[in-house]
Amino acid sequence: MNPFSYVRPNSLKAAIEAMARDHSARFIAGGTNLLDLMKNGVALPEKLIDINQLPLREIRQDGNTLHIGALVLNSDLAAHDLVKTQHPLLSEALLAGASQQLRNMATVGGNMMQRTRCSYFYDTSMPCNKRQPNSGCGATGGINRMHAIFGASDNCIAVHPSDMCVALAALDATVLVAGPKGERRIPFTDFHRLPGNTPQLDNNLAKNELITAVEIPPHPFTKHTCYLKVRDRASYAFALVSVAVAMDISDNVIRNVRIAMGGVAHKPWRLPDAEKALTGKTPTSDNFRLAANIAIQGAKTYAHNGFKKELAFNSIQTALLKAATA
Amino acid sequence: MKKQQTGQPMNRVDGRLKVTGGAKYFADHQPADMQYAALVCSTISCGAIAGINATKALRAPGVVDVVSHLNAPPVPGYKKTTPGNKNGLQIFRDNRIYSNGQPVAIVVANTLERAVYAASLVEVQYNQETHYTNMEASMDKAFQNNRMKDYSRGEINAWQKAPVTHSAQYTIPLEVHNPMELAGIIAHWTTPDNLTLYAKTQGVKSVQETIQELFEIPEQNITVHSRFVGGAFGMALRVWPLEIATILAAKKIRKPVKLVITREQMFTLVGYRPNSSQKISMGATPDGKLTGITHEAVAITSPYEDFTEGIVAMTKFMYDCPNVNTRYQLVPLNMSTPIWMRGPGEATGSFALESAIDELSYKLKIDPLQLRILNHADTDPERNLPFSSKYLKEAYQIGAEKIGWSSRNPVPRSMQENGMLVGYGMSSGTFGAYRGKATVSAILKSDGTLTLQSAAADIGPGTATAMVQIAADVTGITPDKITFMLGESTFPYAPEQGGSATVSTVGSAVSDVCHALLKELANLAISQVPAFKQTTPELIIYEDGQLITADRQTKITHEALLQQQKLPEVKVTATSQGGDERKKYSMYSFSVHFAKVHVHPATGVVRIQHIVSVADAGAIVNTKTARSQMIGGVVGGIGMALTEEAILDHRFGRFINNNYADYHVPVNADTPPTDVYFVNKKDPHINPMGSKGLGEIALIGFAAAVSNAVFHATGIRVRDLPITPDKLLHIASTENATT
């Protein structure tokens, strides 16, 4: 870890100004990822701007929209009554992530900002285009069992590690950000990026911008939801594949459905074609199989993650079935 | 009547200290003016250091020194050896790099943070050479040394002629001990030839011995403290280069230096279970009598040491089979040296052997438990000796009953429960029951308390607790008045805590010294107390800290006896070791593991639902700590079976999952209800307590029980550990996944 200075602003404005003054500065909230990155020499900020004093810890109902402050802790969010009753999928996804101890520290904004867990990104003596642009991708020709099967590029096949974000992508959430030029709103599915030629950029947040909240619009998905996370150990492991499903079923017809996957791409991976194929259909195993088949079209696998295509195919069906029968 | 203390579930004598933070582990010590160290480790896997530029590091705040092969104080003991001649890694002797992660320099600063930062500023140039870290690709380098000679009895490869045969390859990845407590040491040269160490070790005496050889200073000048150890599983069975590096740094700067390594460095600096490939071939008659077993194993080692263990040991005696041959080879790679990891070689070997027996049972259409009983070795077929005790059949019976083996449908993939495929599997394990040599001092004070001292270790099983129980039974002193002290090199000799031998070795010495103490007290009473004049030591009754005449008419407490004679204490020291019983008997502990698993038919996720583990480990000294030890072994076994695998990128020779997030040690959620049973019958020959070892057999065989259960659930045989979901995915393609 390199030497760094530390400030703790009391207002959003002061936080953004502090960032603007220092090119290498980083915001810190729970620190559950940033501290690891600093210890490994992956992140070398010269200044940390602790945002824990900012008034961003509220969970409130704005009309029919749920407003979640960026500093709400993952464990608090998962346990909140409004979340459990209106957005059970989000609660499920949160509880599938990390460990209780980490969830007690990790914030909503921090969860979105967490970086990939690709081993090559973490080891400064190995190549990684995300950490060191143009140094090469260690994973493409290396050990890539955990890596992406959708949306990757020759430059980067890393995946986004979050569970929470998969649910938020499925629920069509919106990200509220503040920056020197004021506030703006980013659809959740546009927040994270695919690697393309700029794998060093995880998301579309501009330098000096800070996430202030996430909003979830009203939806009918309170009953038929499922967050299925397939992993190598029962807890505290990143997803091999995860599937978030939310369905509205009435009269044995799927009126509306959202499907998103984790562990398969550089961002939470929504499955619009599979959703479309299921809308208006009956919730049967055959239809679910059809949707899963659509979902895995275009999957590209590497030396060690070939299983993910089949695992995704099976997991989507399992999650759909679980949600339908919930 | 006095209450027997051994066999009771007594609470740990140091439990309170451990849970309240009162137990001081090596890194908790704080000698005055202590400095902090961080290692700079090699990022290449083979070659030589071309140069080290420490200028920036030395200029960083608080930095005291950067010590490397360029400026380290000489290690006198190195001169006795020729460089590069399989002497182990002689840290800072020269510029050779043998493996990735090898320490290149040690940076010392006045705070930990400054040391860590300065270490990142040290620039190392290398001349890189081709490295080899892939065992499969380096089989041409396989060799044998004289510790690993081929074994055979009867006819070689007789299995080939059998009517029913099975032959398959089993592989186990590299596994890392990963105890919670990180490795390290505090080294303090109190004078130029007096060294004090606060160590994490399984044997303070062996540390003392190693340091004495390397630094050529008298044994009594080296003091090693290691009263508490936060887990080790074998990784603290030797002195590692990181410890020598710290001692050298402390010598150079003439101040105490503390080093605690990082989790990443735990993968490259303190050993591991070597990855291995084993071929087992076996043949049997149609009615299930084994006629031949061939076991060929290959495992890795470092370029500078030949690490061997008992991979093929179990195959030689576990089953009554007339023809057995084994071969064991090593492949030297650009890796650090492995070390025994819980269950050591037998855990590796048992996975292959016990999986193969299971596979053969399906070919024979004989229940796998029945097949084992059919081939039970009543006497040791390897050494042609009777077993000192063997209650394996009873263990099989207990385990089968408790898991409900008889309700199992033997057909693979025939059982389902809540949409999950259900499988039952079992296996057995064994490990030598040893007894070494140890010395214990017993000090009875005039206040009636007894203190026992021995340089033994406790890496978790509850050594002191068991010793107090043994001493209480012999002396009749209640446990609350007995203290067992360990982990100090100034105490009398005890060997390392390893090979499941501490209770047997140190417990025997405790028993012996307590008998000697009683004799001393008896003689004192007989010569000094009139009422005892006519008796002999053998006739005296020893109860509740008193000597009582045979007619129970006269009693004298230990306190009164010592106070009468104005003795502040009576001290007795005894050394204990076995006699020739090991020549007459084969001594082994045995375990039996049963597992019930659920396998998700679509995702391939395995969740163990129930475990029954039964141990034939002789008389159990403490049923509570013994149960804990069994559960700990089972958890290690779950890791071996389902989750643990240290993965190398061979292009770089570097681990890619060297942290707790990516190297999957099982968590609570992976650990199902675990029932532990003990046959709990005395071994009449091994030692005064009749206790055999427990630590290793808790894990040995376990992985095969899970793998066998997974096969029963799915019809898929996984011969390559760990059994991760991807290896079971194709079950779904054979049948409709979402039923």
mmCIF file of N, CA and C in Angstrom, chain A residues 1-3 40 117 119-120 123 125-127 137-139 141-143 145 228 230-238 240 285 289 307-308 310-311 314-315 317-318 321, chain B residues 43 116-117 264 600 602-603 605 607 642-643 647-649 651-652 654-657 660-667 669-670 724-726 729-730 732-733 736-738:
data_model
loop_
_atom_site.group_PDB
_atom_site.id
_atom_site.type_symbol
_atom_site.label_atom_id
_atom_site.label_comp_id
_atom_site.label_asym_id
_atom_site.label_seq_id
_atom_site.Cartn_x
_atom_site.Cartn_y
_atom_site.Cartn_z
ATOM 1 N N MET A 1 0.842 -1.197 0.000
ATOM 2 C CA MET A 1 0.000 0.000 0.000
ATOM 3 C C MET A 1 0.876 1.246 0.000
ATOM 4 N N ASN A 2 0.553 2.205 -0.862
ATOM 5 C CA ASN A 2 1.379 3.416 -0.914
ATOM 6 C C ASN A 2 0.848 4.466 0.066
ATOM 7 N N PRO A 3 1.648 5.450 0.410
ATOM 8 C CA PRO A 3 1.175 6.484 1.331
ATOM 9 C C PRO A 3 0.052 7.292 0.670
ATOM 10 N N ASN A 40 -2.842 -4.829 -2.678
ATOM 11 C CA ASN A 40 -2.194 -5.580 -3.751
ATOM 12 C C ASN A 40 -1.469 -4.689 -4.742
ATOM 13 N N ARG A 117 -12.925 -9.670 -10.244
ATOM 14 C CA ARG A 117 -12.083 -10.529 -9.413
ATOM 15 C C ARG A 117 -11.104 -11.341 -10.254
ATOM 16 N N SER A 119 -8.037 -12.904 -11.607
ATOM 17 C CA SER A 119 -6.749 -13.069 -10.915
ATOM 18 C C SER A 119 -5.644 -12.252 -11.561
ATOM 19 N N TYR A 120 -5.728 -12.102 -12.867
ATOM 20 C CA TYR A 120 -4.659 -11.389 -13.577
ATOM 21 C C TYR A 120 -4.733 -9.890 -13.291
ATOM 22 N N ASP A 123 -2.920 -9.442 -9.793
ATOM 23 C CA ASP A 123 -1.495 -9.744 -9.626
ATOM 24 C C ASP A 123 -0.689 -8.794 -10.508
ATOM 25 N N SER A 125 2.241 -8.580 -11.203
ATOM 26 C CA SER A 125 3.357 -9.108 -11.991
ATOM 27 C C SER A 125 2.875 -9.901 -13.205
ATOM 28 N N MET A 126 1.566 -9.856 -13.448
ATOM 29 C CA MET A 126 1.025 -10.530 -14.636
ATOM 30 C C MET A 126 0.384 -9.492 -15.559
ATOM 31 N N PRO A 127 0.233 -9.837 -16.832
ATOM 32 C CA PRO A 127 -0.380 -8.876 -17.746
ATOM 33 C C PRO A 127 -1.873 -8.710 -17.489
ATOM 34 N N CYS A 137 -3.869 -9.454 -22.181
ATOM 35 C CA CYS A 137 -4.850 -10.095 -21.288
ATOM 36 C C CYS A 137 -4.266 -11.420 -20.816
ATOM 37 N N GLY A 138 -4.057 -11.527 -19.513
ATOM 38 C CA GLY A 138 -3.505 -12.773 -18.969
ATOM 39 C C GLY A 138 -4.488 -13.918 -19.056
ATOM 40 N N ALA A 139 -5.768 -13.588 -18.952
ATOM 41 C CA ALA A 139 -6.771 -14.645 -18.819
ATOM 42 C C ALA A 139 -7.086 -15.359 -20.134
ATOM 43 N N GLY A 141 -5.371 -16.435 -22.625
ATOM 44 C CA GLY A 141 -4.557 -17.629 -22.864
ATOM 45 C C GLY A 141 -4.180 -18.332 -21.578
ATOM 46 N N GLY A 142 -4.765 -17.900 -20.475
ATOM 47 C CA GLY A 142 -4.387 -18.472 -19.175
ATOM 48 C C GLY A 142 -5.511 -19.264 -18.556
ATOM 49 N N ILE A 143 -5.663 -19.117 -17.258
ATOM 50 C CA ILE A 143 -6.718 -19.834 -16.540
ATOM 51 C C ILE A 143 -7.967 -18.966 -16.594
ATOM 52 N N ARG A 145 -11.409 -20.144 -16.137
ATOM 53 C CA ARG A 145 -12.603 -20.890 -15.707
ATOM 54 C C ARG A 145 -13.713 -19.964 -15.231
ATOM 55 N N LEU A 228 -30.802 -17.445 -8.491
ATOM 56 C CA LEU A 228 -30.062 -18.711 -8.407
ATOM 57 C C LEU A 228 -28.587 -18.422 -8.621
ATOM 58 N N VAL A 230 -24.951 -20.257 -8.747
ATOM 59 C CA VAL A 230 -24.204 -21.513 -8.762
ATOM 60 C C VAL A 230 -22.744 -21.181 -8.484
ATOM 61 N N ARG A 231 -22.199 -21.811 -7.455
ATOM 62 C CA ARG A 231 -20.832 -21.469 -7.056
ATOM 63 C C ARG A 231 -20.107 -22.684 -6.522
ATOM 64 N N ASP A 232 -18.802 -22.522 -6.362
ATOM 65 C CA ASP A 232 -17.960 -23.648 -5.970
ATOM 66 C C ASP A 232 -18.052 -23.993 -4.486
ATOM 67 N N ARG A 233 -18.443 -23.032 -3.661
ATOM 68 C CA ARG A 233 -18.728 -23.393 -2.271
ATOM 69 C C ARG A 233 -20.009 -22.695 -1.853
ATOM 70 N N ALA A 234 -20.573 -23.153 -0.747
ATOM 71 C CA ALA A 234 -21.953 -22.791 -0.436
ATOM 72 C C ALA A 234 -22.132 -21.325 -0.085
ATOM 73 N N SER A 235 -21.075 -20.675 0.367
ATOM 74 C CA SER A 235 -21.165 -19.256 0.696
ATOM 75 C C SER A 235 -19.793 -18.646 0.464
ATOM 76 N N TYR A 236 -19.762 -17.323 0.344
ATOM 77 C CA TYR A 236 -18.505 -16.608 0.148
ATOM 78 C C TYR A 236 -17.720 -17.170 -1.046
ATOM 79 N N ALA A 237 -18.390 -17.185 -2.183
ATOM 80 C CA ALA A 237 -17.721 -17.558 -3.431
ATOM 81 C C ALA A 237 -18.416 -16.794 -4.548
ATOM 82 N N PHE A 238 -17.650 -16.408 -5.548
ATOM 83 C CA PHE A 238 -18.240 -15.691 -6.669
ATOM 84 C C PHE A 238 -18.989 -16.685 -7.555
ATOM 85 N N LEU A 240 -20.245 -18.891 -10.500
ATOM 86 C CA LEU A 240 -19.846 -19.462 -11.788
ATOM 87 C C LEU A 240 -20.824 -18.915 -12.812
ATOM 88 N N SER A 285 -41.994 -26.123 -18.799
ATOM 89 C CA SER A 285 -40.594 -26.516 -18.950
ATOM 90 C C SER A 285 -40.141 -26.348 -20.399
ATOM 91 N N ARG A 289 -37.124 -24.036 -21.608
ATOM 92 C CA ARG A 289 -35.995 -24.590 -22.355
ATOM 93 C C ARG A 289 -35.735 -23.751 -23.615
ATOM 94 N N PHE A 307 -17.803 -25.040 -19.787
ATOM 95 C CA PHE A 307 -18.953 -25.559 -19.038
ATOM 96 C C PHE A 307 -20.001 -24.484 -18.786
ATOM 97 N N LYS A 308 -19.583 -23.222 -18.829
ATOM 98 C CA LYS A 308 -20.525 -22.153 -18.450
ATOM 99 C C LYS A 308 -21.723 -22.059 -19.398
ATOM 100 N N GLU A 310 -23.303 -24.553 -20.903
ATOM 101 C CA GLU A 310 -24.285 -25.557 -20.482
ATOM 102 C C GLU A 310 -24.851 -25.220 -19.103
ATOM 103 N N LEU A 311 -23.971 -24.722 -18.236
ATOM 104 C CA LEU A 311 -24.432 -24.358 -16.897
ATOM 105 C C LEU A 311 -25.447 -23.220 -16.980
ATOM 106 N N ASN A 314 -28.754 -24.650 -18.260
ATOM 107 C CA ASN A 314 -29.471 -25.379 -17.207
ATOM 108 C C ASN A 314 -29.967 -24.443 -16.113
ATOM 109 N N SER A 315 -29.133 -23.483 -15.761
ATOM 110 C CA SER A 315 -29.473 -22.620 -14.622
ATOM 111 C C SER A 315 -30.640 -21.698 -14.948
ATOM 112 N N GLN A 317 -33.115 -22.376 -16.912
ATOM 113 C CA GLN A 317 -34.332 -23.197 -16.802
ATOM 114 C C GLN A 317 -34.695 -23.451 -15.350
ATOM 115 N N THR A 318 -33.679 -23.758 -14.545
ATOM 116 C CA THR A 318 -33.937 -24.033 -13.134
ATOM 117 C C THR A 318 -34.511 -22.807 -12.440
ATOM 118 N N LEU A 321 -38.110 -22.077 -13.570
ATOM 119 C CA LEU A 321 -39.033 -23.027 -12.970
ATOM 120 C C LEU A 321 -39.273 -22.714 -11.498
ATOM 121 N N THR B 43 9.304 -12.853 -8.724
ATOM 122 C CA THR B 43 8.192 -12.913 -9.675
ATOM 123 C C THR B 43 8.541 -13.792 -10.873
ATOM 124 N N VAL B 116 6.044 -2.667 4.540
ATOM 125 C CA VAL B 116 5.293 -3.176 3.391
ATOM 126 C C VAL B 116 5.447 -2.228 2.202
ATOM 127 N N TYR B 117 5.338 -0.948 2.469
ATOM 128 C CA TYR B 117 5.476 0.026 1.380
ATOM 129 C C TYR B 117 6.891 -0.025 0.789
ATOM 130 N N GLU B 264 -1.124 -14.490 0.531
ATOM 131 C CA GLU B 264 -0.569 -14.903 -0.765
ATOM 132 C C GLU B 264 0.724 -15.698 -0.554
ATOM 133 N N HIS B 600 -27.527 -31.452 -7.287
ATOM 134 C CA HIS B 600 -28.550 -30.776 -8.076
ATOM 135 C C HIS B 600 -28.476 -31.284 -9.509
ATOM 136 N N ALA B 602 -29.449 -30.219 -12.328
ATOM 137 C CA ALA B 602 -29.207 -29.290 -13.437
ATOM 138 C C ALA B 602 -27.902 -28.519 -13.295
ATOM 139 N N THR B 603 -27.521 -28.211 -12.070
ATOM 140 C CA THR B 603 -26.328 -27.375 -11.893
ATOM 141 C C THR B 603 -25.099 -28.173 -11.462
ATOM 142 N N VAL B 605 -24.303 -28.992 -8.537
ATOM 143 C CA VAL B 605 -23.817 -28.584 -7.212
ATOM 144 C C VAL B 605 -24.023 -29.727 -6.220
ATOM 145 N N ARG B 607 -24.128 -30.936 -2.359
ATOM 146 C CA ARG B 607 -24.229 -30.495 -0.963
ATOM 147 C C ARG B 607 -24.285 -31.746 -0.097
ATOM 148 N N LEU B 642 -14.476 -31.368 -2.271
ATOM 149 C CA LEU B 642 -15.377 -30.507 -3.044
ATOM 150 C C LEU B 642 -14.827 -29.147 -3.452
ATOM 151 N N THR B 643 -13.914 -28.584 -2.696
ATOM 152 C CA THR B 643 -13.643 -27.164 -2.944
ATOM 153 C C THR B 643 -12.185 -26.750 -3.129
ATOM 154 N N ILE B 647 -4.460 -23.234 -7.918
ATOM 155 C CA ILE B 647 -4.300 -23.295 -9.373
ATOM 156 C C ILE B 647 -3.110 -22.449 -9.819
ATOM 157 N N LEU B 648 -2.258 -23.051 -10.627
ATOM 158 C CA LEU B 648 -1.097 -22.352 -11.173
ATOM 159 C C LEU B 648 -1.351 -21.974 -12.625
ATOM 160 N N ASP B 649 -0.851 -20.819 -13.003
ATOM 161 C CA ASP B 649 -0.733 -20.515 -14.423
ATOM 162 C C ASP B 649 0.692 -20.913 -14.804
ATOM 163 N N ARG B 651 2.361 -20.760 -17.389
ATOM 164 C CA ARG B 651 3.164 -19.846 -18.207
ATOM 165 C C ARG B 651 4.061 -18.987 -17.328
ATOM 166 N N PHE B 652 3.536 -18.684 -16.135
ATOM 167 C CA PHE B 652 4.289 -17.825 -15.221
ATOM 168 C C PHE B 652 4.821 -18.594 -14.009
ATOM 169 N N ARG B 654 2.976 -19.062 -11.488
ATOM 170 C CA ARG B 654 2.371 -18.339 -10.344
ATOM 171 C C ARG B 654 0.969 -18.857 -10.055
ATOM 172 N N PHE B 655 0.626 -18.847 -8.760
ATOM 173 C CA PHE B 655 -0.730 -19.201 -8.370
ATOM 174 C C PHE B 655 -1.683 -18.081 -8.770
ATOM 175 N N ILE B 656 -2.869 -18.456 -9.213
ATOM 176 C CA ILE B 656 -3.843 -17.423 -9.565
ATOM 177 C C ILE B 656 -4.982 -17.314 -8.540
ATOM 178 N N ASN B 657 -5.003 -18.189 -7.560
ATOM 179 C CA ASN B 657 -6.079 -18.085 -6.552
ATOM 180 C C ASN B 657 -5.506 -18.129 -5.136
ATOM 181 N N TYR B 660 -8.020 -16.148 0.322
ATOM 182 C CA TYR B 660 -9.151 -16.852 0.920
ATOM 183 C C TYR B 660 -10.445 -16.737 0.091
ATOM 184 N N ALA B 661 -10.533 -15.720 -0.769
ATOM 185 C CA ALA B 661 -11.745 -15.583 -1.573
ATOM 186 C C ALA B 661 -11.763 -16.606 -2.700
ATOM 187 N N ASP B 662 -10.612 -16.859 -3.298
ATOM 188 C CA ASP B 662 -10.571 -17.703 -4.490
ATOM 189 C C ASP B 662 -10.118 -19.140 -4.210
ATOM 190 N N TYR B 663 -9.331 -19.346 -3.163
ATOM 191 C CA TYR B 663 -8.990 -20.709 -2.743
ATOM 192 C C TYR B 663 -10.042 -21.096 -1.716
ATOM 193 N N HIS B 664 -10.865 -22.070 -2.064
ATOM 194 C CA HIS B 664 -12.081 -22.300 -1.298
ATOM 195 C C HIS B 664 -11.908 -23.293 -0.158
ATOM 196 N N VAL B 665 -11.570 -22.763 0.994
ATOM 197 C CA VAL B 665 -11.652 -23.562 2.213
ATOM 198 C C VAL B 665 -13.150 -23.664 2.541
ATOM 199 N N PRO B 666 -13.631 -24.829 2.955
ATOM 200 C CA PRO B 666 -15.079 -24.928 3.204
ATOM 201 C C PRO B 666 -15.528 -23.939 4.277
ATOM 202 N N VAL B 667 -16.728 -23.411 4.106
ATOM 203 C CA VAL B 667 -17.319 -22.534 5.118
ATOM 204 C C VAL B 667 -18.391 -23.320 5.876
ATOM 205 N N ALA B 669 -21.479 -23.188 5.800
ATOM 206 C CA ALA B 669 -22.596 -23.623 4.955
ATOM 207 C C ALA B 669 -22.267 -24.901 4.169
ATOM 208 N N ASP B 670 -20.992 -25.222 4.051
ATOM 209 C CA ASP B 670 -20.608 -26.466 3.361
ATOM 210 C C ASP B 670 -20.592 -27.658 4.307
ATOM 211 N N THR B 724 -16.152 -30.125 -8.360
ATOM 212 C CA THR B 724 -16.840 -28.846 -8.547
ATOM 213 C C THR B 724 -18.019 -29.055 -9.505
ATOM 214 N N PRO B 725 -18.982 -28.115 -9.515
ATOM 215 C CA PRO B 725 -20.205 -28.332 -10.305
ATOM 216 C C PRO B 725 -19.940 -28.644 -11.778
ATOM 217 N N ASP B 726 -18.925 -28.017 -12.361
ATOM 218 C CA ASP B 726 -18.679 -28.227 -13.797
ATOM 219 C C ASP B 726 -18.391 -29.684 -14.137
ATOM 220 N N LEU B 729 -21.784 -31.557 -14.682
ATOM 221 C CA LEU B 729 -22.801 -30.921 -15.518
ATOM 222 C C LEU B 729 -23.455 -31.870 -16.496
ATOM 223 N N HIS B 730 -22.689 -32.786 -17.046
ATOM 224 C CA HIS B 730 -23.267 -33.630 -18.102
ATOM 225 C C HIS B 730 -24.338 -34.587 -17.603
ATOM 226 N N ALA B 732 -27.046 -33.555 -16.543
ATOM 227 C CA ALA B 732 -28.272 -32.937 -17.027
ATOM 228 C C ALA B 732 -28.545 -33.324 -18.468
ATOM 229 N N SER B 733 -27.489 -33.411 -19.262
ATOM 230 C CA SER B 733 -27.704 -33.703 -20.682
ATOM 231 C C SER B 733 -28.149 -35.138 -20.905
ATOM 232 N N ASN B 736 -33.684 -35.171 -18.635
ATOM 233 C CA ASN B 736 -34.311 -33.860 -18.538
ATOM 234 C C ASN B 736 -33.912 -33.197 -17.218
ATOM 235 N N ALA B 737 -33.344 -32.020 -17.337
ATOM 236 C CA ALA B 737 -32.757 -31.373 -16.170
ATOM 237 C C ALA B 737 -33.803 -30.945 -15.159
ATOM 238 N N THR B 738 -34.864 -30.379 -15.659
ATOM 239 C CA THR B 738 -35.783 -29.720 -14.729
ATOM 240 C C THR B 738 -36.993 -30.581 -14.432
#
